[in-house]
Amino acid sequence: MNILLDRFKEILLSVLPVSAIVLILSFTLVSMETAQILRFVLGALLIVIGLSIFLFGIDIGIIPIGNLLGAYLIKTNRLTIVVVGGIVLGFIVAIAEPDLHILAGQVNSVTAGLVPKLNLVLAVSIGVGLLLSFGFVRIAYGIPIHITMTVIYAITFILGLFLSSEFLAISFDSAGAVTGVLVVPFILALARGISALRKDSRASEADSFGLLGITATGTVIMVMIMSIVSKAGKISGTIDGSLDLIHSDHIIRPFIKAAPVIAGEALIALVPLVILLFIFKKITFQLSRRAFNTILKGLLYTFIGLVLFLVGANAGFMEIGSVVGYQLASLNNKSIVIVLGFVVGFVAMLAEPSVHILTHQIEDVTSGYIPRKVVLAAICIGVGIAVVLFILKLLVPGIKLWHYLFLGYAISIILSYFVPRLFVGMAFDSGTASSGPMTATFILAFTQGIAEAIEGVNVFIDGFGAVAMVTLTPVLTLQVLGMIFKIKSRKKEAG
C-alpha cells in the first residue's frame, strides 16, 4: 500500500503542471465554458487516480510476466524458439492493440479503400512480430544497437523515397499505434528478462533498452510497404472527423458514455497477456500460488487503472486540447503559440504513463546512476521541441515533415556511434514511449486545433506528423544527455 501511495504522490505532482497551465489559460487567453472546465478538472482527477493504480498494477502484474517470458526464451538456448517466440508474442500483442485497428481504419479511409483495414492489421502485426523477434536475437547475440538502428532506418528511408509526403507522415505516425500503455511495459520487461542472463553485466545493462524502439519500427515499415504495394499516391479520402471531440453541457455524461467503450478496448488488449500467463504457468513457470495470485491482482489493478486513466484523458482532456490550440492560434500572435506549444508539450509528457514506466526502469537497471528525473526532463524537453517544430511546419508552408524526419534521424544515427550504448537504447525507447495516450489525446488535439485555426491548412493532410515528431525528438535529447554523461565521466577520470 505504501508503493501505491508513493505512486499517487508522484502522479499528482506530474499532472498538476498541465492542469495549472490549462486553468490559467482559461482565465486569461482562452475562453472556456464552465462545463468544459469542470470536465477537465474531473478528467485530471481520474488521470491521477487511474495512473497511480495502473502503474502499481504494472509493477506487480505485467512486468513479472515479461521478465519470466524473456528469461524462459533465452534459457532454452535454441535460436528457433527465440525467433518463433518473438514473432508469436509480437503478433499477439499487436493484433489485440485497439490503436492499431483505429490506425488501419484511418489509412483505409484516406486511401479510399486501396489499403484494406484487415490487410494492414495483419501485415503490421506480422511486422511487429518480426522486429520483436529480431530484437530478441540482437540481445542474445550482442549485436550493437547503433548498427541495428542504422540498418533499420536505412531500410525505412529507402522505402520512404517511394511514398508521397502525406503517406510518409502517416507511416511515421503509426509508430505509436501498437506500442500502447500495456505493450510498452511488457516489451521493456521482456528485454530486461532476456538481457539479465547475459554474463557481461555492462552489456546486460545496455541491452535492457532498445527493444521497444526496434519493435515500433515494424509498424512504420509495414505501413510503408502496404502503401507502396497498393500504389496509394496522394490522400484521396477523408477521416470521419479530425478528432472525436465532446460538445456537451453535461459534465458527467461524456465520462459515462466513454467508459464502456474504453473498458472493452482495455480488456481486449489485456486478454493476450492473461492467456500467455496461464499457458506458460502450465508449461514452465515455477510460480508459487501466492506469486501467481499477486500477478493476477496486478493485472486487475492494471485494467481498473487503465480504464480510469483513459476515460479521464478522452472525456476530460481531448476537447480542451483542441479548444486551447484553436483559440491560441486565433490570437494571430505566433510567438505566444510557439512558446505555449513548448510548455504544453513539456507538461503533457509529465503525465504520459509509458514515460513513467520507462524512466523508472532506467533508474532501476542503472541502480540510480542515471536519475529518473534527469531522463524525464530530457524527454519532456524533447516533446516540447517537437510541438514547436510541428507548429512551425503549420505556420511556414515551405517546411515539410520529411525535412525534420530525415535530418533528425540522420543526426540521431550519427550520434549513436559516439554516445554510450546504454543511452542509444534508452533514446530510441523513449521516443516510442512518448507517443502514448497523452500524445494521442491532448497534444494531438492541441496541434489539430492550431491547424484548424490557420488559413490554408488542411487538418486532414497537414495534421498528420505530430506523433512522428513526438517520437523523434526525445531520441535526440536523450542522446545529447548521453554525450553530457560521457564528457562528465571523462572529466572525473582525468581528475
XYZ file of C-alpha atoms in Angstrom:
495
model
C 0.000 0.000 0.000
C 2.981 2.303 0.604
C 4.017 1.729 -3.027
C 0.547 2.777 -4.227
C 0.672 5.910 -2.048
C 4.114 6.801 -3.410
C 2.791 6.369 -6.950
C -0.181 8.623 -6.142
C 2.103 11.407 -4.867
C 4.361 11.081 -7.921
C 1.466 11.213 -10.399
C -0.248 14.073 -8.570
C 2.901 16.179 -8.935
C 3.112 15.139 -12.617
C -0.481 16.061 -13.523
C -0.607 19.331 -11.560
C 1.536 21.331 -14.061
C -0.620 20.592 -17.132
C -3.770 21.208 -15.060
C -2.415 24.521 -13.776
C -1.420 25.699 -17.279
C -4.870 24.951 -18.705
C -6.704 26.587 -15.794
C -4.514 29.709 -16.017
C -5.188 29.928 -19.763
C -8.938 29.532 -19.145
C -8.898 32.737 -17.096
C -6.569 34.690 -19.404
C -6.103 33.936 -23.119
C -8.642 31.177 -23.756
C -12.408 31.321 -23.358
C -13.909 28.102 -21.996
C -17.385 27.111 -20.903
C -17.900 26.175 -17.260
C -18.859 22.616 -18.244
C -15.614 22.243 -20.212
C -13.506 23.381 -17.253
C -15.331 21.071 -14.841
C -14.909 18.131 -17.244
C -11.216 18.921 -17.467
C -10.831 19.014 -13.675
C -12.731 15.721 -13.331
C -10.590 14.240 -16.111
C -7.410 15.320 -14.309
C -8.642 13.675 -11.095
C -9.390 10.416 -12.939
C -5.950 10.540 -14.563
C -4.220 10.918 -11.182
C -6.181 8.072 -9.570
C -6.156 5.841 -12.658
C -2.479 6.271 -13.489
C -1.464 5.593 -9.867
C -3.427 2.318 -9.805
C -2.260 1.414 -13.324
C 1.450 1.818 -12.558
C 1.053 -0.155 -9.323
C -0.608 -2.957 -11.311
C 2.148 -2.860 -13.933
C 4.800 -3.323 -11.221
C 3.231 -6.460 -9.731
C 1.440 -7.836 -12.809
C 2.754 -7.192 -16.307
C 6.456 -6.654 -15.562
C 6.845 -10.061 -13.827
C 5.162 -11.781 -16.816
C 7.543 -10.079 -19.251
C 10.605 -10.870 -17.138
C 9.623 -14.552 -16.855
C 8.867 -14.934 -20.575
C 12.091 -13.215 -21.636
C 14.196 -15.358 -19.311
C 12.436 -18.546 -20.470
C 13.076 -17.880 -24.173
C 16.802 -17.330 -23.649
C 17.189 -20.254 -21.226
C 16.026 -22.648 -23.963
C 19.310 -21.778 -25.722
C 17.640 -22.514 -29.066
C 17.596 -19.852 -31.767
C 14.466 -21.314 -33.370
C 12.450 -20.937 -30.160
C 13.737 -17.382 -29.631
C 12.820 -16.361 -33.195
C 9.421 -18.080 -33.312
C 8.631 -16.930 -29.761
C 9.356 -13.322 -30.716
C 7.179 -13.483 -33.833
C 4.256 -15.070 -31.957
C 4.467 -12.691 -28.977
C 4.734 -9.635 -31.240
C 1.832 -10.740 -33.418
C -0.425 -11.470 -30.425
C 0.137 -8.183 -28.573
C -0.058 -6.122 -31.786
C -3.269 -7.578 -33.198
C -5.040 -7.020 -29.855
C -3.988 -3.347 -29.660
C -7.073 -1.110 -30.234
C -4.937 1.777 -31.561
C -3.740 -0.421 -34.448
C -7.323 -1.018 -35.578
C -8.015 2.739 -35.373
C -4.885 3.441 -37.449
C -5.856 0.796 -40.029
C -9.313 2.340 -40.329
C -7.799 5.800 -40.875
C -5.385 4.535 -43.549
C -8.258 2.702 -45.260
C -10.256 5.956 -45.251
C -7.528 8.267 -46.572
C -6.600 5.787 -49.335
C -10.270 5.437 -50.341
C -10.098 1.691 -49.705
C -6.829 0.982 -51.561
C -5.283 -0.318 -48.308
C -7.913 -2.618 -46.714
C -8.154 -2.425 -42.934
C -7.806 -6.169 -42.272
C -4.798 -6.497 -44.590
C -2.996 -3.674 -42.803
C -3.785 -5.042 -39.321
C -2.381 -8.456 -40.264
C 0.663 -7.009 -42.047
C 1.561 -4.683 -39.179
C 1.088 -7.449 -36.602
C 3.461 -9.671 -38.591
C 5.914 -6.783 -38.939
C 5.872 -6.144 -35.197
C 6.426 -9.860 -34.568
C 9.378 -9.973 -36.968
C 11.046 -6.893 -35.482
C 10.431 -8.079 -31.908
C 11.996 -11.403 -32.867
C 14.943 -9.600 -34.445
C 15.299 -7.563 -31.254
C 15.469 -10.774 -29.219
C 18.229 -12.113 -31.479
C 20.117 -8.818 -31.194
C 20.146 -9.063 -27.391
C 21.008 -12.775 -27.376
C 23.965 -12.342 -29.744
C 25.114 -8.921 -28.550
C 24.618 -7.095 -31.880
C 25.397 -3.395 -31.220
C 22.291 -1.225 -31.026
C 23.758 1.584 -33.176
C 24.433 -0.800 -36.072
C 20.950 -2.291 -35.696
C 19.240 1.112 -35.846
C 21.425 2.202 -38.786
C 20.243 -0.772 -40.853
C 16.588 -0.377 -39.825
C 16.417 3.346 -40.607
C 18.343 2.908 -43.865
C 15.617 0.470 -44.956
C 12.929 2.843 -43.684
C 14.184 5.848 -45.633
C 14.784 3.845 -48.804
C 11.111 2.816 -48.620
C 10.208 6.444 -47.873
C 11.597 7.505 -51.271
C 8.647 5.740 -52.917
C 5.978 7.461 -50.791
C 4.200 10.793 -51.041
C 4.843 13.257 -48.206
C 1.373 12.535 -46.777
C 1.970 8.790 -46.534
C 5.442 9.335 -45.126
C 3.763 11.263 -42.287
C 1.109 8.582 -41.779
C 3.789 5.855 -41.733
C 5.881 7.540 -39.039
C 2.763 8.497 -37.069
C 1.904 4.798 -36.966
C 4.911 4.069 -34.696
C 2.735 4.749 -31.670
C -0.153 2.579 -32.874
C 0.967 -0.758 -31.446
C 3.024 0.426 -28.503
C 0.124 1.147 -26.183
C 0.365 1.533 -22.426
C 0.125 -2.245 -21.936
C 2.579 -3.234 -24.662
C 5.328 -0.810 -23.576
C 5.898 -2.247 -20.074
C 5.548 -5.792 -21.435
C 8.265 -5.281 -24.073
C 10.529 -3.452 -21.603
C 10.138 -6.370 -19.184
C 10.871 -8.891 -21.959
C 14.084 -7.030 -22.791
C 15.128 -6.969 -19.170
C 14.334 -10.659 -18.718
C 16.439 -11.605 -21.750
C 19.370 -9.267 -21.054
C 19.559 -10.235 -17.361
C 21.000 -13.617 -18.367
C 23.974 -12.044 -20.162
C 27.216 -12.771 -18.294
C 28.633 -9.325 -19.025
C 26.822 -7.035 -16.557
C 27.590 -3.866 -18.518
C 26.265 -5.410 -21.746
C 23.225 -6.667 -19.831
C 22.511 -3.135 -18.609
C 22.782 -1.653 -22.107
C 20.712 -4.402 -23.754
C 17.829 -3.813 -21.339
C 16.879 -0.968 -23.685
C 16.329 -0.638 -27.426
C 13.842 -3.479 -27.952
C 10.862 -1.116 -27.735
C 12.317 1.260 -30.333
C 13.166 -1.630 -32.666
C 9.684 -3.154 -32.358
C 7.930 0.144 -33.156
C 9.736 0.389 -36.495
C 7.940 -2.785 -37.567
C 4.745 -0.750 -37.788
C 6.371 2.048 -39.799
C 7.976 -0.341 -42.287
C 4.811 -2.400 -42.847
C 2.589 0.686 -43.348
C 5.122 1.905 -45.920
C 5.217 -1.445 -47.724
C 1.412 -1.688 -47.782
C 1.147 1.867 -49.170
C 3.713 1.103 -51.903
C 2.158 -2.256 -52.853
C -1.338 -0.735 -53.025
C 0.021 2.134 -55.183
C -1.566 4.688 -52.866
C -0.477 8.135 -54.030
C -1.967 11.307 -52.665
C -4.591 11.205 -49.924
C -7.868 10.684 -51.771
C -10.324 10.069 -48.944
C -11.006 11.666 -45.583
C -11.230 10.684 -41.961
C -14.657 10.959 -40.396
C -13.950 13.835 -38.038
C -10.442 15.008 -37.157
C -10.988 14.116 -33.536
C -13.835 12.522 -31.643
C -14.453 15.627 -29.556
C -17.154 16.138 -26.970
C -19.507 19.100 -27.268
C -21.909 18.917 -24.371
C -23.246 20.958 -21.485
C -23.253 17.813 -19.372
C -20.365 17.174 -17.021
C -20.676 13.502 -16.082
C -22.434 12.082 -19.170
C -19.375 12.141 -21.515
C -17.398 10.087 -18.971
C -20.214 7.553 -18.595
C -20.531 7.324 -22.389
C -16.786 6.760 -22.888
C -16.309 4.217 -20.074
C -17.868 1.057 -21.655
C -16.034 1.513 -24.974
C -12.693 2.112 -23.267
C -13.235 -0.777 -20.835
C -13.885 -3.115 -23.772
C -10.737 -1.987 -25.597
C -8.622 -2.301 -22.434
C -9.959 -5.807 -21.822
C -9.172 -6.900 -25.390
C -5.617 -5.558 -25.066
C -5.132 -7.312 -21.704
C -6.542 -10.738 -22.663
C -3.449 -11.935 -24.639
C -1.214 -11.305 -21.612
C -3.584 -13.243 -19.341
C -3.660 -16.157 -21.805
C 0.150 -16.157 -22.036
C 0.384 -16.227 -18.234
C -1.865 -19.299 -17.936
C -0.199 -21.134 -20.844
C 3.346 -20.627 -19.591
C 2.366 -21.374 -15.997
C 1.335 -24.816 -17.200
C 4.433 -25.267 -19.382
C 7.350 -23.794 -17.495
C 6.773 -21.019 -14.927
C 7.667 -22.234 -11.435
C 5.314 -19.898 -9.580
C 4.000 -20.349 -6.074
C 0.265 -19.866 -5.604
C 0.968 -16.610 -3.776
C 3.164 -15.250 -6.601
C 0.603 -16.286 -9.225
C -2.247 -14.629 -7.304
C -0.168 -11.456 -6.919
C 0.314 -11.287 -10.691
C -3.438 -11.777 -11.246
C -4.173 -8.973 -8.777
C -1.660 -6.833 -10.639
C -3.482 -7.450 -13.925
C -6.771 -6.465 -12.291
C -5.235 -3.258 -10.912
C -3.779 -2.590 -14.362
C -7.201 -2.934 -16.009
C -9.011 -0.707 -13.475
C -6.299 1.944 -13.551
C -6.079 1.957 -17.347
C -9.832 2.416 -17.762
C -9.924 5.305 -15.267
C -6.914 6.958 -16.906
C -8.196 6.654 -20.490
C -11.712 7.791 -19.572
C -10.203 10.873 -17.918
C -7.892 11.579 -20.862
C -10.528 11.084 -23.579
C -13.552 12.679 -21.913
C -11.703 15.396 -19.996
C -8.538 16.356 -21.867
C -9.122 15.877 -25.612
C -11.690 18.628 -26.106
C -9.687 21.084 -24.003
C -6.549 20.431 -26.066
C -8.389 21.332 -29.267
C -10.037 24.422 -27.732
C -6.741 25.733 -26.343
C -4.888 25.131 -29.631
C -7.595 26.731 -31.784
C -8.031 29.835 -29.639
C -4.302 30.448 -29.162
C -3.732 30.221 -32.931
C -6.674 32.606 -33.469
C -4.865 35.327 -31.476
C -2.615 35.943 -34.521
C 0.407 36.091 -32.231
C 2.835 33.440 -33.441
C 5.223 33.945 -30.520
C 2.544 33.066 -27.949
C 1.529 29.952 -29.891
C 5.138 28.757 -30.186
C 6.081 29.427 -26.540
C 2.906 27.859 -25.168
C 3.318 24.977 -27.622
C 6.610 24.111 -25.929
C 5.018 24.421 -22.480
C 2.051 22.212 -23.441
C 4.340 19.530 -24.889
C 6.580 19.599 -21.817
C 3.877 19.415 -19.134
C 1.666 16.918 -21.006
C 4.554 14.450 -21.159
C 4.851 14.542 -17.357
C 1.563 12.606 -17.261
C 2.422 10.062 -20.007
C 2.143 6.535 -18.494
C 4.751 4.830 -20.681
C 7.298 7.534 -19.916
C 6.873 6.913 -16.183
C 7.375 3.172 -16.714
C 10.492 3.684 -18.852
C 12.145 6.234 -16.544
C 11.585 4.026 -13.503
C 13.154 1.071 -15.317
C 16.138 3.193 -16.376
C 16.785 4.271 -12.787
C 16.280 0.712 -11.553
C 18.507 -1.007 -14.138
C 21.324 1.541 -13.677
C 20.982 1.403 -9.857
C 20.376 5.139 -9.733
C 23.434 6.080 -11.837
C 21.055 7.727 -14.322
C 18.448 9.565 -12.202
C 14.841 9.185 -13.281
C 14.145 12.931 -13.033
C 17.019 13.777 -15.387
C 15.731 11.359 -18.046
C 12.158 12.608 -17.581
C 13.312 16.209 -18.046
C 15.188 15.277 -21.242
C 12.116 13.527 -22.670
C 9.808 16.431 -21.750
C 12.179 18.955 -23.337
C 12.274 16.789 -26.455
C 8.487 16.647 -26.713
C 8.222 20.399 -26.100
C 10.619 20.956 -29.003
C 8.587 18.501 -31.119
C 5.400 20.525 -30.645
C 7.239 23.768 -31.505
C 8.704 22.267 -34.690
C 5.309 20.917 -35.744
C 3.684 24.322 -35.164
C 6.408 25.931 -37.306
C 5.589 23.403 -40.049
C 1.956 24.553 -39.934
C 2.896 28.247 -39.923
C 5.598 28.108 -42.622
C 4.375 26.411 -45.850
C 7.923 25.711 -47.074
C 8.749 23.424 -44.150
C 7.910 19.772 -44.819
C 7.744 16.932 -42.320
C 10.310 14.878 -44.228
C 12.849 17.683 -43.688
C 12.570 17.101 -39.938
C 12.456 13.315 -40.148
C 15.405 12.854 -42.486
C 17.643 15.370 -40.726
C 16.548 14.282 -37.234
C 17.066 10.554 -37.715
C 20.303 11.119 -39.655
C 21.684 13.109 -36.705
C 20.416 10.520 -34.216
C 22.112 7.666 -36.122
C 25.400 9.609 -36.298
C 25.194 10.395 -32.566
C 24.588 6.717 -31.799
C 28.185 5.945 -32.852
C 29.580 8.335 -30.215
C 27.082 8.018 -27.350
C 27.371 5.200 -24.743
C 25.354 2.147 -25.897
C 23.122 2.369 -22.833
C 21.892 5.818 -23.891
C 21.305 4.766 -27.512
C 18.820 2.070 -26.496
C 17.231 4.386 -23.939
C 16.881 7.125 -26.560
C 15.032 5.041 -29.150
C 12.835 3.514 -26.434
C 11.983 6.975 -25.090
C 10.781 8.143 -28.495
C 8.359 5.228 -28.708
C 7.236 5.583 -25.082
C 6.423 9.265 -25.654
C 3.751 8.541 -28.278
C 1.158 7.261 -25.798
C -2.380 8.317 -24.823
C -1.439 11.829 -23.631
C 0.044 12.476 -27.074
C -2.946 10.868 -28.815
C -5.470 12.898 -26.820
C -4.077 16.188 -25.518
C -1.043 17.008 -27.719
C -2.613 15.771 -30.975
C -5.848 17.641 -30.197
C -3.814 20.779 -29.400
C -1.891 20.693 -32.707
C -5.006 19.890 -34.743
C -6.804 22.773 -33.029
C -3.976 25.044 -34.202
C -4.180 23.571 -37.716
C -7.919 24.304 -37.884
C -7.305 27.970 -36.994
C -4.594 28.602 -39.605
C -5.880 29.705 -43.006
C -4.875 27.437 -45.885
C -4.013 24.458 -43.674
C -5.889 21.197 -44.277
C -6.212 19.464 -40.918
C -6.660 16.046 -42.572
C -3.431 16.310 -44.562
C -1.237 18.764 -42.643
C -2.473 17.404 -39.305
C -0.503 14.177 -39.813
C 3.025 14.145 -38.419
C 2.576 15.350 -34.830
C 3.073 11.846 -33.406
C 6.071 11.344 -35.715
C 7.704 14.471 -34.277
C 6.984 13.435 -30.681
C 8.618 10.078 -31.453
C 11.709 11.702 -32.997
C 12.864 14.494 -30.694
C 13.324 12.540 -27.428
C 15.707 10.258 -29.359
C 17.897 13.307 -29.920
C 17.602 14.839 -26.446
C 18.389 11.528 -24.709
C 21.495 11.068 -26.851
C 22.599 14.615 -26.078
C 22.145 13.692 -22.414
C 24.319 10.643 -23.088
C 27.064 12.854 -24.510
C 26.906 15.054 -21.405
C 27.253 11.988 -19.167
C 30.177 10.752 -21.279
C 32.020 14.085 -21.061
C 31.439 14.306 -17.297
C 32.709 10.752 -16.810
C 35.896 11.542 -18.725
C 36.484 14.673 -16.647
C 36.076 12.648 -13.436
C 38.544 10.035 -14.682
C 41.017 12.745 -15.712
C 40.618 14.494 -12.337
